[in-house]
CSV table of C-alpha atoms in Angstrom, one decimal:
chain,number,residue,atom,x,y,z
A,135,UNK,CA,174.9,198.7,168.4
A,136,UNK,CA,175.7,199.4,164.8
A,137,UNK,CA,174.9,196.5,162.5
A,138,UNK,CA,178.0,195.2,161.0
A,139,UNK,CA,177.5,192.0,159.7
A,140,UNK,CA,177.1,191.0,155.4
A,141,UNK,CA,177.3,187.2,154.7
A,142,UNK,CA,176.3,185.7,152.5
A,143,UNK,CA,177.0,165.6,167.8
A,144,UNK,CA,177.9,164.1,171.4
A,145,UNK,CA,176.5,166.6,174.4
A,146,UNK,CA,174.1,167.9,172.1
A,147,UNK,CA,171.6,170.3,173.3
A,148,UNK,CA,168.5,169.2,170.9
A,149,UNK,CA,167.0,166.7,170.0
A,150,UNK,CA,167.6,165.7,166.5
A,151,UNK,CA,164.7,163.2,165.0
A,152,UNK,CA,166.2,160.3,162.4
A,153,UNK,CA,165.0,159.4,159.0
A,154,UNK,CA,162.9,156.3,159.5
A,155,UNK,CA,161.2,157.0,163.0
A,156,UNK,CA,158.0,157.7,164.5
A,157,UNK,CA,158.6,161.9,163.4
A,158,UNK,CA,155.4,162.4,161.3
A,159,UNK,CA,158.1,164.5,159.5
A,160,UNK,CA,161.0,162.7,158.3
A,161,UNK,CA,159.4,160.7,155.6
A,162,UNK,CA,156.8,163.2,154.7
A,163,UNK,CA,155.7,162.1,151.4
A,164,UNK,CA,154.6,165.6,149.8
A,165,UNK,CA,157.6,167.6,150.8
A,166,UNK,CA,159.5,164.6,149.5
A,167,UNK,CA,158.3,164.3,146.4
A,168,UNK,CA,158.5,168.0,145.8
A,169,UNK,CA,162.1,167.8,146.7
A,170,UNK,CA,162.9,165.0,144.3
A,171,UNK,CA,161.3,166.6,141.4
A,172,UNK,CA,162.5,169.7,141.9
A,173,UNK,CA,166.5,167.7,142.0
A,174,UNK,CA,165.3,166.3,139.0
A,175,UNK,CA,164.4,168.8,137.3
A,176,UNK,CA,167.9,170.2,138.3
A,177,UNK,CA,170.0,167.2,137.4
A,178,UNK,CA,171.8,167.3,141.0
A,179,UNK,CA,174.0,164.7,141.6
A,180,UNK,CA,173.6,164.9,145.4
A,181,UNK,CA,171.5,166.7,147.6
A,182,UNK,CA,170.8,166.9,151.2
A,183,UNK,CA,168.5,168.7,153.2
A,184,UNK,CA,167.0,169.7,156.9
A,185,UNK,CA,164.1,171.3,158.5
A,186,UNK,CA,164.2,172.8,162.4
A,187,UNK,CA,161.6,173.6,164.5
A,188,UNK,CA,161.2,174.7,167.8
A,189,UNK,CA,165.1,173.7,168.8
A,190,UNK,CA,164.2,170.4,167.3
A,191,UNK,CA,165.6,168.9,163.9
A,192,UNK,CA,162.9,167.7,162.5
A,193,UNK,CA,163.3,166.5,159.3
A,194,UNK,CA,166.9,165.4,157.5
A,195,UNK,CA,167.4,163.6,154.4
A,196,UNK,CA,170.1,162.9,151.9
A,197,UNK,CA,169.3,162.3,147.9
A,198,UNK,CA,171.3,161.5,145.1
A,199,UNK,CA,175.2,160.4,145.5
A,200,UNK,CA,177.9,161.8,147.5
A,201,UNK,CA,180.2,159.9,144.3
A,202,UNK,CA,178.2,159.4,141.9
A,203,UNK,CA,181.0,157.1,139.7
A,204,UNK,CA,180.6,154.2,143.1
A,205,UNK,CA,177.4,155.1,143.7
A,206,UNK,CA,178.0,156.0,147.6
A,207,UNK,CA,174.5,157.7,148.5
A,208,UNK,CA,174.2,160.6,150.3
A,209,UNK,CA,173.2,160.7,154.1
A,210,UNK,CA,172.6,163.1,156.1
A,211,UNK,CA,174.2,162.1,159.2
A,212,UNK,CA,177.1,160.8,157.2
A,213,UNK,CA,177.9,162.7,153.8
A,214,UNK,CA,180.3,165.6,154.3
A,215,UNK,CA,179.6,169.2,152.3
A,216,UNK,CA,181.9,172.1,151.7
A,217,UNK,CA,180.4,175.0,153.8
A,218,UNK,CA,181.8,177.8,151.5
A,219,UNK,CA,181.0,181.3,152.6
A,220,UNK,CA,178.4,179.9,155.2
A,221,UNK,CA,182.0,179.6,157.0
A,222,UNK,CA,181.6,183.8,157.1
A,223,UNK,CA,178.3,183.6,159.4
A,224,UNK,CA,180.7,181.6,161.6
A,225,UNK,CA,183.1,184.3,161.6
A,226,UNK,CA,180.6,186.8,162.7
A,227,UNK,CA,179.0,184.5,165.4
A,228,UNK,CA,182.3,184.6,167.0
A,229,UNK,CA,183.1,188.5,166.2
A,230,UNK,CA,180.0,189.0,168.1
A,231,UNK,CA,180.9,186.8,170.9
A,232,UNK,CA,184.1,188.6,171.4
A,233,UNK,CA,182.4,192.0,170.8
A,234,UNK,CA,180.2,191.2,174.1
A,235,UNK,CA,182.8,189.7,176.2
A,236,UNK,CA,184.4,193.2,175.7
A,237,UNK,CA,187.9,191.5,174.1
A,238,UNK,CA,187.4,193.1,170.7
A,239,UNK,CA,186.6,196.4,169.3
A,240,UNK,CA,185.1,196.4,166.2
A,241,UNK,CA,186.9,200.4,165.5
A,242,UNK,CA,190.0,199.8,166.3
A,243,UNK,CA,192.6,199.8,163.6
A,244,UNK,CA,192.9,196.0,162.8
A,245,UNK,CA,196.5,196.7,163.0
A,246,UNK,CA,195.7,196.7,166.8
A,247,UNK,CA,195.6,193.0,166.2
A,248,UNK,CA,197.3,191.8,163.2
A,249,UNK,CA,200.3,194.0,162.9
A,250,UNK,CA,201.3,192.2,160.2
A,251,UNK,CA,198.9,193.8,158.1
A,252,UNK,CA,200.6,196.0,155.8
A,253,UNK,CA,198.3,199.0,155.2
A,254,UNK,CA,199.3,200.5,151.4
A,255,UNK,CA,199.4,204.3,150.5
A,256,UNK,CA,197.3,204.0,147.8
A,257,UNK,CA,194.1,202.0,146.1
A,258,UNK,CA,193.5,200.8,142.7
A,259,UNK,CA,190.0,201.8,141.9
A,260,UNK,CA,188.4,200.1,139.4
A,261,UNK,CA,186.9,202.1,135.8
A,262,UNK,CA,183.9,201.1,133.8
A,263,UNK,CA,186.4,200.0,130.9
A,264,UNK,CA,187.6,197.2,133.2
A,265,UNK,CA,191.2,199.0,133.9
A,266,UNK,CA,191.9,200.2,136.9
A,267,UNK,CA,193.7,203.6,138.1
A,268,UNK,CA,196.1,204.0,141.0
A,269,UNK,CA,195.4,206.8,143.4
A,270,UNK,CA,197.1,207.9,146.2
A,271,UNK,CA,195.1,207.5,150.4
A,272,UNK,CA,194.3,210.1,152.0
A,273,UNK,CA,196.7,211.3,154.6
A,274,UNK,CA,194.9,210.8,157.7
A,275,UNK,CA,195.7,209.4,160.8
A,276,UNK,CA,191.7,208.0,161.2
A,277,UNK,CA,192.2,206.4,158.1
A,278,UNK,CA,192.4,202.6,158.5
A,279,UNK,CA,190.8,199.6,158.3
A,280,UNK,CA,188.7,198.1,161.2
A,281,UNK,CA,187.6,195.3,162.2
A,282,UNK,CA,183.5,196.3,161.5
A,283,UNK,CA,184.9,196.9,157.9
A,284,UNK,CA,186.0,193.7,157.4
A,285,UNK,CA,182.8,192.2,158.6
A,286,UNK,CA,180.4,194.3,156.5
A,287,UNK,CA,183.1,194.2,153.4
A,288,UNK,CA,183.4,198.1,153.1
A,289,UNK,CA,187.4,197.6,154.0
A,290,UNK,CA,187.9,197.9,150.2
A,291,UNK,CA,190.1,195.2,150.2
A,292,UNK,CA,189.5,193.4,146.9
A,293,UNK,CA,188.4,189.2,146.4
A,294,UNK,CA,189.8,186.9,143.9
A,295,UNK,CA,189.4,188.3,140.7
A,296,UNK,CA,187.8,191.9,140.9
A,297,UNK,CA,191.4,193.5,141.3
A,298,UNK,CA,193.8,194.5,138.7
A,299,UNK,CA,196.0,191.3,138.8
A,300,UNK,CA,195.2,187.8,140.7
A,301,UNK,CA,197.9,188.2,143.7
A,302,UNK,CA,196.8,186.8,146.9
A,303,UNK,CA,196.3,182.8,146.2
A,304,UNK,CA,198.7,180.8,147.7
A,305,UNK,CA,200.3,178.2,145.1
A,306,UNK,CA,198.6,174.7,145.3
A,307,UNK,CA,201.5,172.9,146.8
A,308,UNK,CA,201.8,175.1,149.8
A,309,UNK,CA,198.3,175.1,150.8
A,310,UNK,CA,197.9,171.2,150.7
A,311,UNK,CA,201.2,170.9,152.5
A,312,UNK,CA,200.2,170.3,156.7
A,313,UNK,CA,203.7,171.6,157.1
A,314,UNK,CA,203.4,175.3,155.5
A,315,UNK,CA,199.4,175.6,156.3
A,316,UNK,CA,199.7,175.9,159.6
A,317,UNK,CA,196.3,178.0,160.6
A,318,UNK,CA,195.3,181.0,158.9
A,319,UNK,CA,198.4,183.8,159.4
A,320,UNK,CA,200.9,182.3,157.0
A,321,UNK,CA,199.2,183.1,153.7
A,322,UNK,CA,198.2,186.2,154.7
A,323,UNK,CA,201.3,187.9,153.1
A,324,UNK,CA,200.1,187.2,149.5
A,325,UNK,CA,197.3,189.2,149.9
A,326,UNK,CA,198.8,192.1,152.0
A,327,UNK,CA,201.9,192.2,149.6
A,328,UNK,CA,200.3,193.1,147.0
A,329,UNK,CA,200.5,197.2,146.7
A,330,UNK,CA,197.1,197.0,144.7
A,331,UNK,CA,195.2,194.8,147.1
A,332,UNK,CA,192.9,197.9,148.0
A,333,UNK,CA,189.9,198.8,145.3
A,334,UNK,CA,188.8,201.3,147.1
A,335,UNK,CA,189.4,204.2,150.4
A,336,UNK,CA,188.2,202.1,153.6
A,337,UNK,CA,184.6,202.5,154.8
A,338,UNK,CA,183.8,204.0,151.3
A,339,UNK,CA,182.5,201.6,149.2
A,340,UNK,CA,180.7,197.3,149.5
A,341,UNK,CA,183.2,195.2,148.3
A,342,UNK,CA,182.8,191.4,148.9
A,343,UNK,CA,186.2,190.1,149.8
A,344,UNK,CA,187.4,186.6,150.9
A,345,UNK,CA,191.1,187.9,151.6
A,346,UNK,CA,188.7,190.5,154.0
A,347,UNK,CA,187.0,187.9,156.0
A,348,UNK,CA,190.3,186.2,156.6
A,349,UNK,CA,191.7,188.7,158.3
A,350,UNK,CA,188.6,189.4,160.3
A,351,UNK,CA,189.2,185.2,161.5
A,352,UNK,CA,193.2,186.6,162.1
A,353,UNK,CA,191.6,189.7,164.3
A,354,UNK,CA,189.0,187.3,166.2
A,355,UNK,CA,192.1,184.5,166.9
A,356,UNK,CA,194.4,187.9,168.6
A,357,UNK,CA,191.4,189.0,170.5
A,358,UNK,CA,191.5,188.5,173.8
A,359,UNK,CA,195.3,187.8,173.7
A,360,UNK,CA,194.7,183.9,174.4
A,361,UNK,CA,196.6,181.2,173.0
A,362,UNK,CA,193.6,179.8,171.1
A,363,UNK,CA,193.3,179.8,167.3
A,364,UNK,CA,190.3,181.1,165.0
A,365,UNK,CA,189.9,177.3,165.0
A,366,UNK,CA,190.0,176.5,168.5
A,367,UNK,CA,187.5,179.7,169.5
A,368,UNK,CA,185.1,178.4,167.0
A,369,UNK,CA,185.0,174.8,168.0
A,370,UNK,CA,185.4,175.7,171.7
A,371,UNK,CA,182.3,178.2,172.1
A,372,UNK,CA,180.2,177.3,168.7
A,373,UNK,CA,180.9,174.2,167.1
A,374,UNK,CA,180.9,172.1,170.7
A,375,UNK,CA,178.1,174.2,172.6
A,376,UNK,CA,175.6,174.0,169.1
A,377,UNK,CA,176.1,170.1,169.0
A,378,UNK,CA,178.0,170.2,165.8
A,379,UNK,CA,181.5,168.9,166.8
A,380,UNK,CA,183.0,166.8,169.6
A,381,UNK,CA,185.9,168.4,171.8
A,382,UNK,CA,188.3,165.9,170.7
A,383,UNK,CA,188.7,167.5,167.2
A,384,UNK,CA,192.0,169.1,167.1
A,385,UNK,CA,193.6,172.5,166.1
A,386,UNK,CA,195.7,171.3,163.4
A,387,UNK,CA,196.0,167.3,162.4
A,388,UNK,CA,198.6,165.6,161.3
A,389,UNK,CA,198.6,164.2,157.7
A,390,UNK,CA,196.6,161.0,157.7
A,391,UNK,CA,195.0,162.0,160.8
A,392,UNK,CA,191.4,159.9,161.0
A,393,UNK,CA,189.0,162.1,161.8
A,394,UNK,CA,184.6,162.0,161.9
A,395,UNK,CA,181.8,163.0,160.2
A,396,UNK,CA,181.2,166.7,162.3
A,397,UNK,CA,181.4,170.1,161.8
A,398,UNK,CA,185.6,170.8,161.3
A,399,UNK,CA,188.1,172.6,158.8
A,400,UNK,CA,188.1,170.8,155.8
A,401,UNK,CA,192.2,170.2,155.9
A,402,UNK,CA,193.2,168.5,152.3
A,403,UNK,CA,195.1,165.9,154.1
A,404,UNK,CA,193.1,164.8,156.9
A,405,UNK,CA,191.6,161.4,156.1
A,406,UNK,CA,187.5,163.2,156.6
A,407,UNK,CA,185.1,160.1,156.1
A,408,UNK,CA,182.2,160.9,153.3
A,409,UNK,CA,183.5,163.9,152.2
A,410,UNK,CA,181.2,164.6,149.1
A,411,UNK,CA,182.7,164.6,146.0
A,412,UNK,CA,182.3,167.6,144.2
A,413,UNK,CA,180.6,167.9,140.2
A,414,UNK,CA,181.4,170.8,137.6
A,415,UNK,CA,179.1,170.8,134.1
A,416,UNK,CA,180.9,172.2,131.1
A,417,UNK,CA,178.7,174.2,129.0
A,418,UNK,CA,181.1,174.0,125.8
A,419,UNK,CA,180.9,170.2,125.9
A,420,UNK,CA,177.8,169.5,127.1
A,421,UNK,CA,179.5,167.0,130.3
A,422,UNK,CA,179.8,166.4,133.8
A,423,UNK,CA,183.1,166.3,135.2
A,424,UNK,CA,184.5,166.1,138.6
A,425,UNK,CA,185.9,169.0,140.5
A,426,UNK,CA,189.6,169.0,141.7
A,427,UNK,CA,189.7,169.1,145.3
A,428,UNK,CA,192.2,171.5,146.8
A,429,UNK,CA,192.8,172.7,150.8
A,430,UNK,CA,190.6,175.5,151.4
A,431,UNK,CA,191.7,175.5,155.4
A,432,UNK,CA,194.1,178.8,155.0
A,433,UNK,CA,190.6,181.1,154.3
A,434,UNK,CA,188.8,179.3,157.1
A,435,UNK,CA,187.4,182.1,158.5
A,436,UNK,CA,185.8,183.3,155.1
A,437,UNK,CA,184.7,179.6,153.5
A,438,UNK,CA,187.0,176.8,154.9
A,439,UNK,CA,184.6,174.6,156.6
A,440,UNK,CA,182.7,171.3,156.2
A,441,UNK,CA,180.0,169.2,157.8
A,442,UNK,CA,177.0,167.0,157.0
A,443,UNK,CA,173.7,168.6,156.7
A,444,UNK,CA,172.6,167.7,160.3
A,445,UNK,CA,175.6,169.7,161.6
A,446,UNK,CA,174.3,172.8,159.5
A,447,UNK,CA,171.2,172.4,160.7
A,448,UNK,CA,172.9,172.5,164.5
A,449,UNK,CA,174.0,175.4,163.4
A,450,UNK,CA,170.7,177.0,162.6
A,451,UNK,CA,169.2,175.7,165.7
A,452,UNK,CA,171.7,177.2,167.7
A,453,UNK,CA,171.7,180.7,165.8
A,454,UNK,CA,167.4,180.6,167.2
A,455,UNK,CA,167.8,179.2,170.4
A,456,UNK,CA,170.9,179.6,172.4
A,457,UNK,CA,171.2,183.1,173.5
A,458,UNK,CA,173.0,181.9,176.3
A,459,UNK,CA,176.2,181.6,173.9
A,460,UNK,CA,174.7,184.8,171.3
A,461,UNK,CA,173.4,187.4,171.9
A,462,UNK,CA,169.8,188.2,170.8
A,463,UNK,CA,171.7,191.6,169.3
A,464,UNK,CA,173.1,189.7,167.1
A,465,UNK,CA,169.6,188.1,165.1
A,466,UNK,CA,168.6,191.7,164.6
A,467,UNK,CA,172.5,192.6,162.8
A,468,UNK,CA,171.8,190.3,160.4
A,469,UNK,CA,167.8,190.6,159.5
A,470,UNK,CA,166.3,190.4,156.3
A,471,UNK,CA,162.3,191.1,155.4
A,472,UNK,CA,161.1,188.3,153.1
A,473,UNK,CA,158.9,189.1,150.5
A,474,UNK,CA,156.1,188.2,152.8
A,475,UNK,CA,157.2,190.5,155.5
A,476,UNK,CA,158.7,187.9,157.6
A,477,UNK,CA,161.8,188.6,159.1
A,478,UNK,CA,164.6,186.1,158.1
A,479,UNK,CA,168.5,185.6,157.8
A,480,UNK,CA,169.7,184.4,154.7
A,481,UNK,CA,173.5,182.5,154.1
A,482,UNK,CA,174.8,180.8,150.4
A,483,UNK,CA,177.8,179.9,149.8
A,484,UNK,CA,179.6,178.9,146.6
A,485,UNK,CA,182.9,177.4,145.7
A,486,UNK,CA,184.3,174.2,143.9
A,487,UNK,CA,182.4,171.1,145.1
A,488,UNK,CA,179.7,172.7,147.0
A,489,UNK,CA,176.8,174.9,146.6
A,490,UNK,CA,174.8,175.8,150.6
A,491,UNK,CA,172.2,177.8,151.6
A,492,UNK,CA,170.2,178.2,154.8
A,493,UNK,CA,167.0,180.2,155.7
A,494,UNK,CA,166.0,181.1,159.2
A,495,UNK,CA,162.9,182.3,160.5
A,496,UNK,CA,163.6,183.3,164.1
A,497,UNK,CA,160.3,185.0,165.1
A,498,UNK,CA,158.8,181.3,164.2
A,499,UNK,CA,161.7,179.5,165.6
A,500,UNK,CA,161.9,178.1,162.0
A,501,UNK,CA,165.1,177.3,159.6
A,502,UNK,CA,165.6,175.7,156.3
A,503,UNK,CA,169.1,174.3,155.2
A,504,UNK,CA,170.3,173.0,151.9
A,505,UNK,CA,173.7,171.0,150.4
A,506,UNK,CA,174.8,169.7,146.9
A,507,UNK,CA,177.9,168.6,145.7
A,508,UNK,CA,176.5,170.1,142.1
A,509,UNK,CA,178.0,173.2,141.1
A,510,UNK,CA,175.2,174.3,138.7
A,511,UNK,CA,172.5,173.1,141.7
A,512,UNK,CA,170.1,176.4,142.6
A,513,UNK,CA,169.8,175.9,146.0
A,514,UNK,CA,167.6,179.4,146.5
A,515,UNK,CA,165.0,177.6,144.3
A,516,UNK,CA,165.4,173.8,146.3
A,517,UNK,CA,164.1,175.9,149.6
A,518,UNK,CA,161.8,177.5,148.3
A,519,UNK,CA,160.5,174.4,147.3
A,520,UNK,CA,161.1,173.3,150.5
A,521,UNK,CA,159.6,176.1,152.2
A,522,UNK,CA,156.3,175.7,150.2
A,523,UNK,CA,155.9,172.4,150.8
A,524,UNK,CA,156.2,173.0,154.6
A,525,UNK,CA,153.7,175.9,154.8
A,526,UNK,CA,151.4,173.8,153.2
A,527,UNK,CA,151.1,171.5,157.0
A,528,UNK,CA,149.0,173.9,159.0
A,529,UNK,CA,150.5,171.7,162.1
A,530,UNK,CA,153.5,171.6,161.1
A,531,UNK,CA,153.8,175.8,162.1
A,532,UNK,CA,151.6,175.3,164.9
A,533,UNK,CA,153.9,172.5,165.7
């Protein structure tokens, strides 16, 4: 198989060691400290982070403040973190699921599912002087986008703000409103009305694309012509087999709805315990600030998740160790080498409120993962740190 992927709770399956028990690990005084003074050095506000081993969780711990103004601490069964584009590794878990269980082809037109789409007839590629020049598509019947495009962004769709204008956004008041953001379909037509939402011909060209990753989440929800949302699929054969969300959790909530601290959409007006509050410094003036929070549920498939840091490292644990539910195709897609030759898969994700990152070693069964609610927070650096600090503990590997 062609590689095609570019990223960036109750029933659990593992077994997940507290903070304050008998695990050697989870109050390990030298990986602690080196974590605190690396925060420090830093100036996170809060911080949360997780170690797996071995299908067990074996080390979670929350530093700093989820609000810093109250002083609510962060925990790391508790404190709820913006996944950002660590939601797109989602969205290729479950491409892959649906790849082998033979409901989606990954070069089809995407049209195939989401007729809705509306192909244009020409791209605006982008010159070195920052302007950009329309040209006309090719007229060919194999040109189109598919669905393996999307996934490895060389669709050409454009992102936010690499195109020549800033259509695609849905206004604020529609996206936090539970009666217009209804899934992930409706705000499609900002992006795909937009004659110059294509930078460049199809399967040409890397192009990192949120609007791109959403409609690969649209493709995955048509799939297999079921009545299930992207949602619904995620929850039903991810979130709920990994350990990371209970069952109950449903497809869209009602305003006010009171829901727990797990692995979900992070809906604006869903009442979502602990979610962290989210810190922006301003160079100009020197200060911290706190970040506007707005619904990021209508790009779920590309960064519209949230959890706490034991959910994430669910995740990670599941990515290693259930090839029951993923197939062991799919670790070698997305391999990296590290600079020590071990192979790895790498995830960050940035937006406002959140920076993530996780690290996974799957020849040694091994995975890092990393949260903040600090926007300047460098999370590469916080597991390497981490990482170090591990590799030091001979049985800790040998574990």
């Amino acid at each position: 198989m062609k590689k095609f992927f570019s990223w960036n709770q109750p029933n659990s399956p593992y077994k997940v060691k507290e903070e304050n028990t008998s695990n050697p690990y989870s109050n390990d005084l030298e990986i602690d400290r080196a974590v605190q003074i690396e925060m420090g050095k830093q100036e996170l506000y809060g911080l949360a982070i997780g170690i797996v081993k071995d299908e067990e969780i074996i080390y979670l711990k929350g530093y700093g403040y989820e609000d810093f103004e109250n002083k609510v601490p962060v925990e790391a069964h508790k404190t709820m973190f913006r996944w950002a584009s660590l939601s797109k590794s989602v969205t290729s878990v479950a491409a892959m699921q649906a790849v082998f269980a033979g409901t989606l082809d990954l070069d089809t037109d995407v049209r195939n599912y989401v007729p809705e789409y509306k192909f244009p007839n020409s791209y605006a590629y982008p010159l070195e002087n920052g302007k950009f020049q329309r040209q006309p598509l090719p007229n060919s019947p194999s040109l189109y986008i598919t669905p393996r495009m999307l996934l490895n962004h060389t669709s050409g769709i454009k992102d936010f703000r690499n195109g020549p204008n800033e259509a695609g956004v849905p206004p604020d008041h529609l996206i936090n409103d539970p009666n217009v953001n209804t899934g992930i379909f409706w705000a499609g037509e900002y992006f795909w009305n937009d004659p110059d939402h294509l930078l460049y011909i199809p399967g040409t060209q890397y192009s990192y694309s949120v609007y791109g990753y959403t409609l690969a989440g649209m493709v995955i929800e048509r799939a297999g012509n079921t009545s299930q949302s992207y949602w619904e699929k995620v929850r039903d054969k991810i979130a709920v087999p990994f350990g990371m969300t209970p069952a109950s959790i449903p497809n869209h909530p009602e305003a006010g709805y009171l829901s727990e601290s797990c692995f979900q959409p992070d809906w604006e007006w869903v009442n979502i315990p602990r979610r962290a509050i989210g810190y922006i410094y301003n160079e100009k003036t020197k200060e911290y600030a706190r970040v506007e929070s707005k619904d990021v549920s209508w790009r779920l498939p590309a960064g519209g998740f949230i959890s706490t840091v034991e959910n994430l490292a669910q995740y990670c644990n599941g990515l290693m160790n259930r090839e029951d539910l993923l197939p062991a195709q799919f670790k070698k897609d997305v391999l990296l080498k590290s600079g020590e030759g071990r192979n790895r898969i790498v995830a960050i994700g940035a937006q406002p409120k959140t920076r993530t990152r996780f690290i996974i070693y799957p020849d040694e069964r091994l995975a890092f993962v990393a949260m903040s609610n600090s926007e300047w927070a460098n999370l590469k650096k916080v597991c390497e740190v981490l990482e170090k600090a591990c590799r030091k503990k001979k049985r800790f590997l040998n574990k």
